[in-house]
């Protein structure tokens, strides 16, 4: 986790040897000051959020675009006691409360579904999936699949483009097409919204296996969407 409360302030660690207590579980936290990664807090007895994963500059950069009060918010299922920490929770306590999950590493369909089930109990939910290496197998296939010229469709003032996945690993795009939350990709500095099942229907779908539709957004448009999710 990148932030914790220490001496009445929510912040990242400043120096090796700092200690504090996790407000979610009461466990002991210690400062980690890596040479090649961002400073963070580590649970002595293991993170109380089993969905936690190593975080780096990409996570930090996105979290810092939101107010500190919205970052890393602990949530508990009142019935089961299940506990998880949302990367960003905007508008807590309102009808437009929105969880933003920042996904840098690969994730199984089962875990994706579990997170959506948990976070969507009382919130809207957005995924931001990082396609973080254009030289990787996934990044290459994602890049060659991008074609915004063949089948553009206007919908609600936005231009969607229907395209087809190229190469192998079509399971990647099919997995995210099945998501029950809004899915966005961060690829090469561009934010791309993946048409959900409902939107796909309005674009002439349902789409065949390997077909999908994307809409380009600026970073500011994406942040506004999180702030005022529909």
CSV table of C-alpha atoms in Angstrom, one decimal:
chain,number,residue,atom,x,y,z
A,1,UNK,CA,0.0,0.0,0.0
A,2,UNK,CA,1.3,3.5,-0.9
A,3,UNK,CA,-0.5,5.4,1.8
A,4,UNK,CA,-1.1,5.0,5.6
A,5,UNK,CA,-1.9,7.2,8.5
A,6,UNK,CA,1.0,8.3,10.6
A,7,UNK,CA,1.0,11.0,13.3
A,8,UNK,CA,-2.5,12.1,12.1
A,9,UNK,CA,-1.5,12.4,8.4
A,10,UNK,CA,-2.2,10.1,5.5
A,11,UNK,CA,0.9,9.8,3.4
A,12,UNK,CA,3.6,7.7,1.8
A,13,UNK,CA,6.6,6.7,4.0
A,14,UNK,CA,9.4,9.3,4.1
A,15,UNK,CA,12.2,7.3,5.7
A,16,UNK,CA,13.3,3.8,6.3
A,17,UNK,CA,12.4,2.6,9.8
A,18,UNK,CA,9.1,4.4,10.1
A,19,UNK,CA,6.3,2.4,11.7
A,20,UNK,CA,2.6,2.9,11.9
A,21,UNK,CA,-0.7,0.9,12.2
A,22,UNK,CA,-3.1,-0.1,9.4
A,23,UNK,CA,-6.4,1.6,10.0
A,24,UNK,CA,-8.2,-1.2,8.2
A,25,UNK,CA,-6.9,-4.2,10.2
A,26,UNK,CA,-4.9,-2.8,13.0
A,27,UNK,CA,-1.7,-4.6,11.8
A,28,UNK,CA,1.8,-3.2,12.0
A,29,UNK,CA,3.1,-1.4,8.9
A,30,UNK,CA,6.7,-0.7,8.2
A,31,UNK,CA,8.2,1.7,5.6
A,32,UNK,CA,9.8,0.2,2.5
A,33,UNK,CA,12.2,2.5,0.6
A,34,UNK,CA,13.3,0.6,-2.5
A,35,UNK,CA,16.0,2.0,-4.8
A,36,UNK,CA,14.2,1.3,-8.1
A,37,UNK,CA,10.5,1.6,-7.1
A,38,UNK,CA,8.2,3.9,-5.1
A,39,UNK,CA,8.2,4.0,-1.3
A,40,UNK,CA,5.3,2.1,0.2
A,41,UNK,CA,4.1,0.5,3.4
A,42,UNK,CA,4.3,-3.3,4.1
A,43,UNK,CA,2.2,-5.3,6.5
A,44,UNK,CA,4.4,-7.2,8.9
A,45,UNK,CA,1.9,-10.1,9.0
A,46,UNK,CA,0.8,-10.0,5.4
A,47,UNK,CA,-1.5,-7.6,3.7
A,48,UNK,CA,-5.1,-7.6,5.0
A,49,UNK,CA,-6.3,-7.2,1.4
A,50,UNK,CA,-5.6,-10.5,-0.5
A,51,UNK,CA,-6.1,-8.6,-3.8
A,52,UNK,CA,-3.1,-6.4,-3.1
A,53,UNK,CA,-0.3,-6.5,-5.7
A,54,UNK,CA,3.1,-4.8,-6.1
A,55,UNK,CA,2.6,-1.2,-7.2
A,56,UNK,CA,5.0,1.1,-9.0
A,57,UNK,CA,5.1,4.5,-10.8
A,58,UNK,CA,2.1,3.8,-13.0
A,59,UNK,CA,-0.2,3.2,-10.0
A,60,UNK,CA,1.3,6.2,-8.1
A,61,UNK,CA,0.9,8.5,-11.1
A,62,UNK,CA,-2.8,7.7,-11.5
A,63,UNK,CA,-3.6,7.8,-7.8
A,64,UNK,CA,-2.0,11.2,-7.5
A,65,UNK,CA,-4.5,12.6,-10.0
A,66,UNK,CA,-7.2,12.2,-7.4
A,67,UNK,CA,-7.5,13.9,-4.0
A,68,UNK,CA,-5.6,12.1,-1.2
A,69,UNK,CA,-8.9,11.5,0.6
A,70,UNK,CA,-10.0,9.3,-2.4
A,71,UNK,CA,-6.9,7.0,-2.5
A,72,UNK,CA,-6.7,3.5,-1.1
A,73,UNK,CA,-10.0,3.4,0.7
A,74,UNK,CA,-10.7,0.3,2.9
A,75,UNK,CA,-14.2,-1.3,2.4
A,76,UNK,CA,-15.8,-4.1,4.3
A,77,UNK,CA,-18.7,-6.3,3.5
A,78,UNK,CA,-21.1,-5.9,6.4
A,79,UNK,CA,-22.4,-9.4,6.1
A,80,UNK,CA,-19.4,-11.5,5.4
A,81,UNK,CA,-16.7,-9.3,6.9
A,82,UNK,CA,-14.7,-9.5,3.6
A,83,UNK,CA,-12.2,-6.7,3.5
A,84,UNK,CA,-10.6,-5.0,0.4
A,85,UNK,CA,-8.9,-1.7,-0.4
A,86,UNK,CA,-10.1,0.3,-3.4
A,87,UNK,CA,-7.4,2.0,-5.4
A,88,UNK,CA,-9.6,5.1,-5.7
A,89,UNK,CA,-13.1,5.7,-4.3
A,90,UNK,CA,-14.6,9.0,-5.5
A,91,UNK,CA,-17.8,10.4,-4.2
A,92,UNK,CA,-18.1,8.0,-1.1
A,93,UNK,CA,-21.5,8.2,0.5
A,94,UNK,CA,-23.2,9.6,-2.6
A,95,UNK,CA,-25.4,8.0,-5.4
A,96,UNK,CA,-22.4,8.4,-7.8
A,97,UNK,CA,-19.8,6.7,-5.6
A,98,UNK,CA,-17.3,5.2,-8.0
A,99,UNK,CA,-14.5,2.7,-7.4
A,100,UNK,CA,-11.6,2.9,-9.8
A,101,UNK,CA,-9.4,-0.3,-9.9
A,102,UNK,CA,-5.9,0.2,-11.5
A,103,UNK,CA,-4.8,-3.1,-13.0
A,104,UNK,CA,-1.2,-3.4,-14.1
A,105,UNK,CA,-0.7,-7.1,-14.0
A,106,UNK,CA,-2.6,-9.9,-15.5
A,107,UNK,CA,-5.8,-11.0,-13.7
A,108,UNK,CA,-7.9,-14.2,-13.9
A,109,UNK,CA,-11.5,-14.1,-14.9
A,110,UNK,CA,-12.4,-15.5,-11.4
A,111,UNK,CA,-10.7,-12.7,-9.6
A,112,UNK,CA,-12.0,-10.0,-12.0
A,113,UNK,CA,-15.5,-11.3,-11.3
A,114,UNK,CA,-14.9,-11.4,-7.5
A,115,UNK,CA,-13.7,-7.8,-7.5
A,116,UNK,CA,-16.7,-6.6,-9.5
A,117,UNK,CA,-19.1,-8.5,-7.2
A,118,UNK,CA,-17.5,-6.9,-4.1
A,119,UNK,CA,-17.1,-3.3,-5.3
A,120,UNK,CA,-20.4,-3.1,-7.2
A,121,UNK,CA,-22.5,-3.8,-4.1
A,122,UNK,CA,-22.7,-0.1,-3.3
A,123,UNK,CA,-20.7,1.6,-6.0
A,124,UNK,CA,-20.2,2.1,-9.7
A,125,UNK,CA,-16.9,0.5,-10.9
A,126,UNK,CA,-14.3,1.4,-13.5
A,127,UNK,CA,-11.3,-0.7,-14.5
A,128,UNK,CA,-8.2,1.0,-15.9
A,129,UNK,CA,-6.1,-1.8,-17.5
A,130,UNK,CA,-2.5,-1.0,-18.3
A,131,UNK,CA,-1.1,-2.4,-21.5
A,132,UNK,CA,2.3,-1.5,-20.4
A,133,UNK,CA,4.8,-2.7,-23.0
A,134,UNK,CA,4.3,-2.3,-26.7
A,135,UNK,CA,7.1,-4.8,-27.1
A,136,UNK,CA,5.4,-7.5,-25.2
A,137,UNK,CA,3.4,-10.3,-26.8
A,138,UNK,CA,0.1,-8.7,-25.5
A,139,UNK,CA,1.2,-5.2,-26.3
A,140,UNK,CA,2.1,-6.1,-29.9
A,141,UNK,CA,-1.2,-7.9,-30.5
A,142,UNK,CA,-3.2,-5.0,-28.9
A,143,UNK,CA,-1.3,-2.5,-31.0
A,144,UNK,CA,-1.8,-4.2,-34.4
A,145,UNK,CA,-5.5,-4.7,-33.6
A,146,UNK,CA,-6.1,-0.9,-33.3
A,147,UNK,CA,-7.9,0.2,-36.4
A,148,UNK,CA,-10.0,3.4,-35.9
A,149,UNK,CA,-10.8,3.8,-39.7
A,150,UNK,CA,-12.8,0.8,-40.9
A,151,UNK,CA,-16.1,0.9,-38.9
A,152,UNK,CA,-16.6,4.2,-37.1
A,153,UNK,CA,-20.0,4.5,-35.4
A,154,UNK,CA,-21.3,7.7,-33.7
A,155,UNK,CA,-23.1,7.2,-30.4
A,156,UNK,CA,-24.1,9.9,-27.8
A,157,UNK,CA,-21.6,12.4,-29.2
A,158,UNK,CA,-18.7,9.9,-29.1
A,159,UNK,CA,-17.0,8.0,-32.0
A,160,UNK,CA,-16.6,4.3,-31.5
A,161,UNK,CA,-14.7,2.1,-33.8
A,162,UNK,CA,-15.5,-1.6,-34.3
A,163,UNK,CA,-12.4,-3.7,-34.9
A,164,UNK,CA,-11.1,-7.3,-34.7
A,165,UNK,CA,-8.5,-8.7,-32.5
A,166,UNK,CA,-5.4,-9.7,-34.5
A,167,UNK,CA,-3.0,-12.5,-33.7
A,168,UNK,CA,-3.3,-14.9,-30.8
A,169,UNK,CA,-4.5,-14.4,-27.2
A,170,UNK,CA,-8.0,-13.4,-28.2
A,171,UNK,CA,-9.0,-14.6,-24.7
A,172,UNK,CA,-7.6,-11.3,-23.4
A,173,UNK,CA,-10.2,-9.1,-25.1
A,174,UNK,CA,-13.0,-11.6,-24.6
A,175,UNK,CA,-12.4,-11.7,-20.9
A,176,UNK,CA,-12.7,-7.9,-20.6
A,177,UNK,CA,-15.8,-7.9,-22.9
A,178,UNK,CA,-17.5,-10.0,-20.3
A,179,UNK,CA,-16.8,-7.6,-17.5
A,180,UNK,CA,-19.7,-6.2,-15.5
A,181,UNK,CA,-18.0,-2.9,-14.9
A,182,UNK,CA,-16.8,-0.2,-17.3
A,183,UNK,CA,-13.4,-1.1,-18.8
A,184,UNK,CA,-10.8,1.3,-20.0
A,185,UNK,CA,-7.3,0.6,-21.4
A,186,UNK,CA,-4.2,2.7,-20.9
A,187,UNK,CA,-2.1,2.0,-23.9
A,188,UNK,CA,0.8,4.1,-25.3
A,189,UNK,CA,-0.5,7.2,-23.5
A,190,UNK,CA,-4.0,6.8,-24.9
A,191,UNK,CA,-7.2,6.0,-22.9
A,192,UNK,CA,-9.5,3.7,-24.7
A,193,UNK,CA,-13.0,2.8,-23.5
A,194,UNK,CA,-14.1,-0.8,-24.3
A,195,UNK,CA,-17.8,-0.9,-25.3
A,196,UNK,CA,-19.8,-2.8,-22.7
A,197,UNK,CA,-22.4,-5.3,-23.6
A,198,UNK,CA,-25.1,-2.7,-23.5
A,199,UNK,CA,-23.2,-0.2,-25.6
A,200,UNK,CA,-22.2,-2.9,-28.0
A,201,UNK,CA,-25.9,-3.7,-28.6
A,202,UNK,CA,-26.4,0.0,-29.5
A,203,UNK,CA,-23.5,-0.1,-31.9
A,204,UNK,CA,-25.0,-3.0,-33.8
A,205,UNK,CA,-23.9,-5.9,-31.7
A,206,UNK,CA,-23.6,-8.4,-30.1
A,207,UNK,CA,-20.2,-8.7,-31.5
A,208,UNK,CA,-18.7,-12.0,-32.7
A,209,UNK,CA,-15.7,-13.6,-30.9
A,210,UNK,CA,-12.7,-11.3,-31.4
A,211,UNK,CA,-14.8,-8.3,-32.4
A,212,UNK,CA,-14.8,-5.3,-30.1
A,213,UNK,CA,-15.4,-1.6,-30.1
A,214,UNK,CA,-13.2,1.2,-28.6
A,215,UNK,CA,-13.7,4.9,-28.1
A,216,UNK,CA,-10.7,7.2,-27.5
A,217,UNK,CA,-10.7,9.5,-24.5
A,218,UNK,CA,-8.3,12.1,-23.2
A,219,UNK,CA,-6.9,11.7,-19.7
A,220,UNK,CA,-9.1,14.6,-18.6
A,221,UNK,CA,-12.2,13.1,-20.1
A,222,UNK,CA,-11.5,9.8,-18.3
A,223,UNK,CA,-11.0,11.6,-14.9
A,224,UNK,CA,-14.3,13.5,-15.5
A,225,UNK,CA,-16.0,10.2,-16.2
A,226,UNK,CA,-14.8,8.8,-12.9
A,227,UNK,CA,-16.0,12.0,-11.1
A,228,UNK,CA,-19.5,11.9,-12.8
A,229,UNK,CA,-20.0,8.2,-13.7
A,230,UNK,CA,-23.3,7.3,-15.3
